[in-house]
Coordinates of C-alpha atoms and ligand atoms in Angstrom, one line a residue:
X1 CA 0.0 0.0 0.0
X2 CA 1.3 3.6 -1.3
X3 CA 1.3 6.2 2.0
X4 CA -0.8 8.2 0.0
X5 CA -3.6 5.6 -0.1
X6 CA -2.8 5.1 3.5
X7 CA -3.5 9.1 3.8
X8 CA -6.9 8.3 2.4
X9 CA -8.3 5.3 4.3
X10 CA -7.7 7.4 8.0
X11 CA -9.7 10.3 6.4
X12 CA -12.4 7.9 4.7
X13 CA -12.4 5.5 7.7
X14 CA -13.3 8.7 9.5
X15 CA -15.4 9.8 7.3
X16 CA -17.7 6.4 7.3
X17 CA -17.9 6.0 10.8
X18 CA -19.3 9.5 10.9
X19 CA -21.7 8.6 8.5
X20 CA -22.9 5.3 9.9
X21 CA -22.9 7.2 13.4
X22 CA -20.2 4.8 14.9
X23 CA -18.1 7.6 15.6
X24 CA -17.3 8.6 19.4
X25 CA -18.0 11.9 20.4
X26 CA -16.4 13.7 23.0
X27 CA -17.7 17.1 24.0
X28 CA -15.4 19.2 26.0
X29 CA -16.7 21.3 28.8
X30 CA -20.3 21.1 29.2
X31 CA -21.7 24.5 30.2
X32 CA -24.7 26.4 27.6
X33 CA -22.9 25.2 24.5
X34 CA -21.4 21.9 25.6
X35 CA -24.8 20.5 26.9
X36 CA -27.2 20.7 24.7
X37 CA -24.7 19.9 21.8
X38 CA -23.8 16.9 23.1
X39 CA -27.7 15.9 24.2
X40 CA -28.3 16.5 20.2
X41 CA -25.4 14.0 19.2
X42 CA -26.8 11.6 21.5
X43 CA -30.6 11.8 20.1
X44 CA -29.1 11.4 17.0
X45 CA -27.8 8.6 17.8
X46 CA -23.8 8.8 18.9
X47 CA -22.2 7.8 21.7
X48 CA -21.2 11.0 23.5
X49 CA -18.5 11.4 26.6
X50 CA -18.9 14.5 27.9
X51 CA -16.0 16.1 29.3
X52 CA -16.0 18.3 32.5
X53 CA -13.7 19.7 35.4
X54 CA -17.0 20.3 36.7
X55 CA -17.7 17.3 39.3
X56 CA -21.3 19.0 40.1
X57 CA -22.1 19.4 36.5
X58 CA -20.6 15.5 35.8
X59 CA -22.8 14.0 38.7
X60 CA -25.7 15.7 37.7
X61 CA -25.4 14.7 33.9
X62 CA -25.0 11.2 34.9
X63 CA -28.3 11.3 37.0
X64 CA -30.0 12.7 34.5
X65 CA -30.3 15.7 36.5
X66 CA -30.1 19.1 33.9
X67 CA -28.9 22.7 35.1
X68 CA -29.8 24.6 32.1
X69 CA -33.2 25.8 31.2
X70 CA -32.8 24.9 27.6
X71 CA -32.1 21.3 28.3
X72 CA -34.9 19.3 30.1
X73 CA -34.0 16.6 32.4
X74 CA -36.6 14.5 31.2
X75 CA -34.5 14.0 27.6
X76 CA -31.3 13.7 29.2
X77 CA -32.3 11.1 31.3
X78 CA -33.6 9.2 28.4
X79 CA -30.2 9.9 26.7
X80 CA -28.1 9.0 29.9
X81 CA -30.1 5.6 30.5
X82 CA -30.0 4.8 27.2
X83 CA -26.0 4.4 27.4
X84 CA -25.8 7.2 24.8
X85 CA -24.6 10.3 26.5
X86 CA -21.9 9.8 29.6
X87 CA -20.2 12.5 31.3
X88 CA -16.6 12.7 33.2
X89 CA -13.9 14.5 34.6
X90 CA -11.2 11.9 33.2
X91 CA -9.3 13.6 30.0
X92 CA -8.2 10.1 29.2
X93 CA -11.1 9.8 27.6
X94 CA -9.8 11.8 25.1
X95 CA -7.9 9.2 23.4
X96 CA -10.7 7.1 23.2
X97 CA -13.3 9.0 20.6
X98 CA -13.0 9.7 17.6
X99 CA -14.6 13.3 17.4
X100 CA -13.4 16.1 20.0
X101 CA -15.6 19.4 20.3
X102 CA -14.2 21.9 23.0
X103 CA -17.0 24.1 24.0
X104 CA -14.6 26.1 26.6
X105 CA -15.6 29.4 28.2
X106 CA -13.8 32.6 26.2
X107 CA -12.8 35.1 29.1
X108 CA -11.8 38.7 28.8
X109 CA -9.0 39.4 31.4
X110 CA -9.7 42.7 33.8
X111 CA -8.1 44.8 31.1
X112 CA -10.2 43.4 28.5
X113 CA -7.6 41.6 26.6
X114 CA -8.6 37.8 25.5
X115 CA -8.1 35.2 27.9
X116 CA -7.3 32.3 26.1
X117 CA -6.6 30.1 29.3
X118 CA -9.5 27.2 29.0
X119 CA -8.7 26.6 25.3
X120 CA -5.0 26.5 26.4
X121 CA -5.6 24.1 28.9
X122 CA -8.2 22.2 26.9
X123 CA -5.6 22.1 23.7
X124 CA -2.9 20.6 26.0
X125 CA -5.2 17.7 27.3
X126 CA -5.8 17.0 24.4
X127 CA -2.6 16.5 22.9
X128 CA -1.5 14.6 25.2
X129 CA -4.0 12.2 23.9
X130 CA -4.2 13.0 20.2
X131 CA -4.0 9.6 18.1
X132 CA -3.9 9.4 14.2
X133 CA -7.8 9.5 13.0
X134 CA -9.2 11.7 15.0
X135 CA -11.3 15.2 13.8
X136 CA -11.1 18.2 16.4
X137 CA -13.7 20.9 16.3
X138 CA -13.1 24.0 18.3
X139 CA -16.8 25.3 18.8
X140 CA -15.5 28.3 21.5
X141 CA -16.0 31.8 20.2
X142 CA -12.9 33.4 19.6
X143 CA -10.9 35.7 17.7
X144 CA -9.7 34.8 13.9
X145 CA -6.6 33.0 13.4
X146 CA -7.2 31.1 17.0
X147 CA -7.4 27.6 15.7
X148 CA -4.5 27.9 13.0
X149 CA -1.8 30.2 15.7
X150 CA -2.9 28.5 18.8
X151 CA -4.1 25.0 18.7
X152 CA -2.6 23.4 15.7
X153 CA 1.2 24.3 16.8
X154 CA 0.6 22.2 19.6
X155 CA -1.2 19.5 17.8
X156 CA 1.4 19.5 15.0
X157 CA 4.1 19.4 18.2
X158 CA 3.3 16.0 18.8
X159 CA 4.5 14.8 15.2
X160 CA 1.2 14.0 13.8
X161 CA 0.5 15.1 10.3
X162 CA -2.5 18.2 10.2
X163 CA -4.9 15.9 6.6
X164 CA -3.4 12.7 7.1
X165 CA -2.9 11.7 10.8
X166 CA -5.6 13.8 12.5
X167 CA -8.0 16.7 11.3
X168 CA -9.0 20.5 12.8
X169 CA -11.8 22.4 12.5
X170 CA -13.5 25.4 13.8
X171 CA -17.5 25.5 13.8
X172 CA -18.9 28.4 15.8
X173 CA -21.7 27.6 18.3
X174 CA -25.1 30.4 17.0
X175 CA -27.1 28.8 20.3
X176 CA -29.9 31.4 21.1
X177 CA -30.4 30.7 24.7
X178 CA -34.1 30.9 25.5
X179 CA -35.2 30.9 22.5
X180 CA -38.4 28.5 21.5
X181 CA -38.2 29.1 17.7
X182 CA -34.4 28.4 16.9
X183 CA -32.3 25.0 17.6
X184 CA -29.4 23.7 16.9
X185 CA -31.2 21.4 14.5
X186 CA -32.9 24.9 12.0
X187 CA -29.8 26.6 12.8
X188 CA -27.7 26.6 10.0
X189 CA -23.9 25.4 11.2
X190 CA -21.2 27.3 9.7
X191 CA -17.4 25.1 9.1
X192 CA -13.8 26.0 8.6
X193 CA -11.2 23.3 8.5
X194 CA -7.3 24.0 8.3
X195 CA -7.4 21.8 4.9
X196 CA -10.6 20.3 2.4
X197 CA -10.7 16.8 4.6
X198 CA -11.2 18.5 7.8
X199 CA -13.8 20.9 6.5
X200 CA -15.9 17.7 5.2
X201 CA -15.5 15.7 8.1
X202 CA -16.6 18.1 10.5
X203 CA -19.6 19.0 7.6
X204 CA -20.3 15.9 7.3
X205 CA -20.6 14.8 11.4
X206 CA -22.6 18.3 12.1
X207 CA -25.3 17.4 9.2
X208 CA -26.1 14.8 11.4
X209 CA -27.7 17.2 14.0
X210 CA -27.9 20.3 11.8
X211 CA -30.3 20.6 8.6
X212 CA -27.5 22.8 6.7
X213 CA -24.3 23.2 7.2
X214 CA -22.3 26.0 5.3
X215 CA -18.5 25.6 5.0
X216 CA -16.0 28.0 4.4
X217 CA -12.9 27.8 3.0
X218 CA -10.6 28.3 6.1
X219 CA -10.9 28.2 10.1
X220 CA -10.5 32.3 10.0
X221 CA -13.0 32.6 7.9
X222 CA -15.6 30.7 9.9
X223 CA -14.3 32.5 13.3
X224 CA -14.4 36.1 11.6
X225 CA -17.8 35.1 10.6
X226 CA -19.1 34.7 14.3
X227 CA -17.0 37.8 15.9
X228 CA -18.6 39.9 13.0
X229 CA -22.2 38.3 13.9
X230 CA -22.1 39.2 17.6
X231 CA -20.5 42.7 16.7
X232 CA -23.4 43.1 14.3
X233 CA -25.8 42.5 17.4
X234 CA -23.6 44.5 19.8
X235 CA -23.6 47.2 17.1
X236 CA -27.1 47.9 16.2
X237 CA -28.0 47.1 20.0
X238 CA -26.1 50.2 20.6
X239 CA -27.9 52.2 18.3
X240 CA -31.4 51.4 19.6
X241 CA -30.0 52.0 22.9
X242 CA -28.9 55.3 21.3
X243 CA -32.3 56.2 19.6
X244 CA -34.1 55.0 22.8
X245 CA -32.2 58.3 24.7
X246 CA -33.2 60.8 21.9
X247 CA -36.2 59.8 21.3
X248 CA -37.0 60.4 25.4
X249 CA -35.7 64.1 24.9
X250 CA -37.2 64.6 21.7
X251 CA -40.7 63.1 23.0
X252 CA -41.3 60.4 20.6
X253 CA -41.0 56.4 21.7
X254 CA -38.5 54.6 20.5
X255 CA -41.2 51.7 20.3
X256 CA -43.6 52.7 18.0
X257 CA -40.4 54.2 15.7
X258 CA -39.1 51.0 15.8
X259 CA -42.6 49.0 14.7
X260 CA -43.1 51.3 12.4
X261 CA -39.6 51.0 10.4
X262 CA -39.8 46.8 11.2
X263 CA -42.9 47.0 8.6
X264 CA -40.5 48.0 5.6
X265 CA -40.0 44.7 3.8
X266 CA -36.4 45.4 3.0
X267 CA -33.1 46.8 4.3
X268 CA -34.3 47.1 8.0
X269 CA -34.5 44.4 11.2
X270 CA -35.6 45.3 14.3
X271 CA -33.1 45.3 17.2
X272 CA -34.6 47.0 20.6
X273 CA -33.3 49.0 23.6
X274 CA -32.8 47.6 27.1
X275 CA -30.1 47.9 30.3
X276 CA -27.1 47.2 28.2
X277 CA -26.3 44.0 26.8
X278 CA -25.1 40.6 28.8
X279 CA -24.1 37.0 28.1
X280 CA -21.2 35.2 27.5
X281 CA -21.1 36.7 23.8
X282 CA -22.1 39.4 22.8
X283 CA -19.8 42.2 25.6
X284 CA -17.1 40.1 25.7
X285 CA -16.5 38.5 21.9
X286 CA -16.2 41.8 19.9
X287 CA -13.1 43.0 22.2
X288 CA -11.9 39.7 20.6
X289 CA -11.8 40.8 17.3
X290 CA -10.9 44.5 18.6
X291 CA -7.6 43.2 20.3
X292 CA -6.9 41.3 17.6
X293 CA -7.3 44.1 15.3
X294 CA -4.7 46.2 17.1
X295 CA -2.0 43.6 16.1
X296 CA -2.6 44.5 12.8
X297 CA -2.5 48.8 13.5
X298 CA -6.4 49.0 12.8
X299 CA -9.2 50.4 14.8
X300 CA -12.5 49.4 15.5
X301 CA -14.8 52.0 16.1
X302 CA -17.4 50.1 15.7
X303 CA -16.8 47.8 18.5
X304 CA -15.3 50.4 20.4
X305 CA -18.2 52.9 20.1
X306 CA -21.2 50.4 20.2
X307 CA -19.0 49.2 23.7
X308 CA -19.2 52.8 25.4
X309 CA -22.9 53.2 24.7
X310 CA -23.9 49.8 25.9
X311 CA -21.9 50.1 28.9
X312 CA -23.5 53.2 29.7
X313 CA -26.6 51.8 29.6
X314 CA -27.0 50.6 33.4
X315 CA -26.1 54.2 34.9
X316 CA -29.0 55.7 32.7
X317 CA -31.0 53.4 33.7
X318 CA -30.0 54.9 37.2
X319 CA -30.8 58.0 36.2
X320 CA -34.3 57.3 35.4
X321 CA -35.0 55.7 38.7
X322 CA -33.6 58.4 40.4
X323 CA -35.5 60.9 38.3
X324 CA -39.0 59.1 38.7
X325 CA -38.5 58.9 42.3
X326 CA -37.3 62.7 42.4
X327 CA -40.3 63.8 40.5
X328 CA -42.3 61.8 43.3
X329 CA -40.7 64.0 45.6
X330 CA -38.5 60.7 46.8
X331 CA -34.4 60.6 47.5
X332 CA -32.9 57.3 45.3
X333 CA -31.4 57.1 49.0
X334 CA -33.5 55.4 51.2
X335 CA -36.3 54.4 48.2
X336 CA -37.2 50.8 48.0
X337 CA -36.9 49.8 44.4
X338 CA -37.5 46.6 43.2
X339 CA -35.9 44.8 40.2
X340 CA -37.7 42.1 38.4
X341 CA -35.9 40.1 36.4
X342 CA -31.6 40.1 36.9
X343 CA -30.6 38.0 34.5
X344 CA -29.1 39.4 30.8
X345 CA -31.7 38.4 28.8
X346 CA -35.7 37.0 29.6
X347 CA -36.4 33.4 30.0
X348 CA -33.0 32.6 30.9
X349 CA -31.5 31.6 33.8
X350 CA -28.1 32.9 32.7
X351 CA -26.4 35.9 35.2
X352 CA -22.9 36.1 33.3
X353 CA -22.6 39.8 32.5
X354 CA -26.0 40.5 32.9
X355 CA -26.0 44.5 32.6
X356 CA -28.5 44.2 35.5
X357 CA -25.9 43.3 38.2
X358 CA -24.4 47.0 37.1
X359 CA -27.4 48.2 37.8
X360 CA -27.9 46.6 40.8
X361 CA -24.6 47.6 42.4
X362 CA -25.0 51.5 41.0
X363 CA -28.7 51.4 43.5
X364 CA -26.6 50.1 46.0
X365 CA -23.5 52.7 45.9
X366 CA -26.5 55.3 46.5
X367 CA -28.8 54.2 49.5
X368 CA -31.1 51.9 48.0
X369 CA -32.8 49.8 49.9
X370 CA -32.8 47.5 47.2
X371 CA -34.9 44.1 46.1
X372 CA -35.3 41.8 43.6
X373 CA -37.3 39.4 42.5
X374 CA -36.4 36.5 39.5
X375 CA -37.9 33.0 39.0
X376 CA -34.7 31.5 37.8
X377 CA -32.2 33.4 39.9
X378 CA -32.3 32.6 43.8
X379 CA -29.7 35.1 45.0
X380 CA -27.7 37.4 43.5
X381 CA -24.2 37.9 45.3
X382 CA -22.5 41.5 45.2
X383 CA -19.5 42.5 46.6
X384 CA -20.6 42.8 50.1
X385 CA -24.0 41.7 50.0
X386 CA -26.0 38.8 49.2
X387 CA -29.3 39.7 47.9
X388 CA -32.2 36.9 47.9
X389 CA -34.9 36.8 45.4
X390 CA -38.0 37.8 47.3
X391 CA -41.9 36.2 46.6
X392 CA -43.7 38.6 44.2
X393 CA -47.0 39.3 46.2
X394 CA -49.1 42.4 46.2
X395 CA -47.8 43.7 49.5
X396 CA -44.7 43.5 48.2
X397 CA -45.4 45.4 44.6
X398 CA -47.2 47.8 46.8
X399 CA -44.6 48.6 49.1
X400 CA -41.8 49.4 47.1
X401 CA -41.8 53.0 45.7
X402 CA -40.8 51.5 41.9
X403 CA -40.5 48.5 40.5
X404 CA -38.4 48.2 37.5
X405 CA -38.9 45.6 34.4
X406 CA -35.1 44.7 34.1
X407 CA -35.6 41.4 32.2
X408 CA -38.9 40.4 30.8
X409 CA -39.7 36.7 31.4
X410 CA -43.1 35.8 29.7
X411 CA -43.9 34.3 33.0
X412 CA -44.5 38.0 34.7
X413 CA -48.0 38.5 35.1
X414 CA -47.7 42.2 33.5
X415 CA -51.8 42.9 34.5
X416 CA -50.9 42.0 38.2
X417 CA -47.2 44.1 38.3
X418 CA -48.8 46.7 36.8
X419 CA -51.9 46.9 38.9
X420 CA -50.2 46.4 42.3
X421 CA -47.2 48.5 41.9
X422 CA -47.1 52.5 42.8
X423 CA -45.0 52.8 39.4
X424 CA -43.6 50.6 37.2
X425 CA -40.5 51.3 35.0
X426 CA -40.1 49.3 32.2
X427 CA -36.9 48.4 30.7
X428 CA -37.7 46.4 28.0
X429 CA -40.7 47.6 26.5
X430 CA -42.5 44.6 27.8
X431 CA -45.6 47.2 28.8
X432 CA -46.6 48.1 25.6
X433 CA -50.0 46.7 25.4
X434 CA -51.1 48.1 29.0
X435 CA -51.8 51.3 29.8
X436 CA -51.7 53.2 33.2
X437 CA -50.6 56.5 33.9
X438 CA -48.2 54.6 37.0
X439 CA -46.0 53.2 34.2
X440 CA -42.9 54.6 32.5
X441 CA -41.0 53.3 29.9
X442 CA -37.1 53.3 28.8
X443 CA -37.1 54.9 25.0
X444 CA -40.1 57.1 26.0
X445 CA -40.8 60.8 27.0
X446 CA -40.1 60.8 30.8
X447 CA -42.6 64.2 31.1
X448 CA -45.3 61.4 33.0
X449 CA -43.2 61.5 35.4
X450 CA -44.9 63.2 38.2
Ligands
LIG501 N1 -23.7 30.8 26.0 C1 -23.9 31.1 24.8 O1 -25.0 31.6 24.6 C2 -22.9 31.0 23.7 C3 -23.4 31.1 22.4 C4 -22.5 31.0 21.3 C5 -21.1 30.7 21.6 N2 -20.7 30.6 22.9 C6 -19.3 30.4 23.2 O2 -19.1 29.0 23.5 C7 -18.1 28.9 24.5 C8 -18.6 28.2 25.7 O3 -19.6 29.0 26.3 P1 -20.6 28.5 27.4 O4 -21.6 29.5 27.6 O5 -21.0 27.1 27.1 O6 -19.6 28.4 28.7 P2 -19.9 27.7 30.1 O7 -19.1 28.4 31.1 O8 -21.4 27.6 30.3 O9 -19.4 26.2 29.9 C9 -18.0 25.9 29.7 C10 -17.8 24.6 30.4 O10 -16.4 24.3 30.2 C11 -15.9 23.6 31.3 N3 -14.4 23.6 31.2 C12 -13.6 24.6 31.4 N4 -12.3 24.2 31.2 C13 -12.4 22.9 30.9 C14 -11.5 21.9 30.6 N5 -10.2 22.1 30.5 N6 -11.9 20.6 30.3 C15 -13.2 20.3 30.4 N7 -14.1 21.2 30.7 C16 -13.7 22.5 30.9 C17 -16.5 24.5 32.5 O11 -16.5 23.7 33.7 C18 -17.9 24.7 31.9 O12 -18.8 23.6 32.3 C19 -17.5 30.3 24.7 O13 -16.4 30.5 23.9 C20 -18.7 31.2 24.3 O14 -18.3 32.4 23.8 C21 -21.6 30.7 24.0

């Protein structure tokens, strides 16, 4: 046998036990990304090791138990009973699939420089068990020209051959957390591999939970494309958080501007104000690209600017409290406010930079004495101070001097908020079909007020 055909039968050995589903899976970490992706491999019908450092999240998995909204217990027990899905701490495991996914966490450091860290440590472990036929799909968010300048050196360190020994990849994860309408399987999966074998083999496995898949030709191609998605969201978020302000001083709502240019067919989509913008994406992934940028003497002022006027975003929120309270003839200082709704984004149970925690420890700095209330957050914990999500009753509404819609789960009962509160501002524009002269809304003329 030639080496050349050699080359081919790991590839195409691969490549059919991908296709008849024989292939190992092995999903490492197992937070929002890791989780459900490996739950979909294993209801399509793969055997899936899930790889934590997590023992709480492993122990749970293996019981069945879930810790994320979006996956239901009910299905991963099925999965875990079934034998398909398994979940450890041991990296050796590693070396025994055939398919690795990292799904790491993507950090900013306290200077807002990328912290590459997990997918350091996660690209070591896994070279330490890297063996000739094996596909490696980094799924992290991250900037362009990570999988090629970062994780391939150390692959290639170990003397296997990048096309013939093993293959890389990079597949950004689009999850919408929350989000009823899109999964990973209508989601279309975009692909980058570091050479034409990789890019079909990771194709071809995520076809198998995905009902497209769109490659591109290289990894930085596929990264760019999900920094410049999540700028594109930070970017025009910005710039309804932006109208929202004007159109307060100009006395127009941002609302109604906003349903009336989402009824043009063409050219416009809707993107709506709020408290600034949260997640594990969308503050942190455009300084990616914005770092990265630098090394190659160009600015983004996109990034930048759409940054600055998000991050802004919890202190005017401030203001408006304090100003509806001042027009009530009430100090911020001693007012009892209370927040519904702390976590970035509604019907999530997700805290990481939620822009309400800003806003939470801004009410604090002045004298608040300060509540909140959130069905899928128990306590929130501050600097020096633990707050506890308190029981939404009509004593409570009543008590407090304003109660502020900070994230808008569709399980708020809106009639009774509204109804029981003394005055209600509304963050999110989640009060638009009520009326009542006791509510105020972000994006709106604040001249009610009083
Ligand atoms: N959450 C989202 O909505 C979302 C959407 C798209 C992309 N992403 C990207 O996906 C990546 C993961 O995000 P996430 O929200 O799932 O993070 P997460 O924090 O929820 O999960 C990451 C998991 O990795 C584990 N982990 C860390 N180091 C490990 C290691 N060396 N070995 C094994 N496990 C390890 C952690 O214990 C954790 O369980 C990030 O790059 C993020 O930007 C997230």
């Amino acid at each position: 046998m030639t080496n050349k055909s050699k080359e081919i039968s790991i590839s195409e050995k691969l490549l059919r036990k991908i296709k008849g589903k024989s292939a190992a899976i092995g999903i490492v970490g197992l937070g929002y990304v890791g989780l459900p992706l490996a739950l979909a491999f294993a209801k399509a019908g793969f055997n899936v090791n899930g790889i934590d450092v997590d023992p709480k999240k492993i122990n749970n998995i293996n019981r069945g138990i879930s810790y994320l909204l979006d996956v239901k217990s009910e299905q991963l027990k099925k999965a875990v009973s079934a034998g398909k899905l398994k979940a450890t701490s041991q990296s050796k495991t590693l070396g025994t699939v055939d398919v690795i996914i990292i799904c790491v966490p993507t950090t900013l450091t306290s200077t807002k420089e990328p912290d590459l860290t997990y997918i350091n440590v996660a690209t070591n472990q896994i070279a330490k068990y890297l063996r000739k036929g094996q596909l490696v799909i980094l799924e992290s968010t991250t900037y362009p020209g990570t999988t090629r300048e970062v994780v391939f050196p150390v692959f290639e360190s170990t003397g296997l051959k990048i096309g013939k020994d093993y293959f890389l990849s990079f597949s950004p994860e689009r999850v919408d957390p929350g989000s009823k309408q899109f999964t990973i399987k209508n989601t279309p999966k975009v692909v980058g591999g570091m050479e034409p074998k990789s890019t079909k083999l990771a194709a071809t496995l995520y076809s198998n939970v995905s009902d497209k898949v769109v490659e591109v030709s290289t990894p930085e191609a596929a990264e760019m494309d999900k920094v410049f998605e999540n700028v594109f969201r930070s970017v025009n978020i910005a710039m309804a958080n932006e109208l929202a302000m004007l159109c307060e001083k100009m006395n127009i709502s941002v609302w109604e501007v906003i349903k009336a240019a989402s009824s043009k067919p063409f050219g416009f989509m809707p993107f709506y104000p709020g408290p600034g913008v949260g997640g594990h994406c969308i503050p942190l992934d455009p300084y990616y690209l914005a770092s990265k940028a630098r090394a190659y003497d160009f600015h983004t002022h996109f990034i930048e600017l759409a940054a600055e006027i998000n991050e802004t975003m919890p202190d005017y929120i401030v203001t408006r409290i304090t100003d509806a309270l001042n027009s009530r003839s009430k100090s911020v200082k001693g007012a009892k406010v209370l927040l519904l709704g702390v976590t970035y984004k509604k019907d999530v149970e997700d805290l990481r930079e939620s822009p309400v925690l800003r806003v939470i420890e801004l009410l604090l700095e002045k004298g608040t004495d300060l509540h909140f209330h959130d069905p899928y957050v128990s306590e929130v914990k501050m600097k020096n101070k633990v707050l506890k999500s308190i029981k939404l009753d009509k004593k409570q509404l009543n008590s407090h001097d304003c109660v502020v819609i900070t994230s808008d789960h569709s399980c708020f009962d809106l009639n009774f908020i509204i109804a029981n509160s003394k005055l209600v501002l509304d963050t999110r524009g989640a009060t638009l079909n009520f009326k009542g002269n006791n509510i105020l809304r972000l994006g709106e003329p604040s001249k009610k007020e009083g």
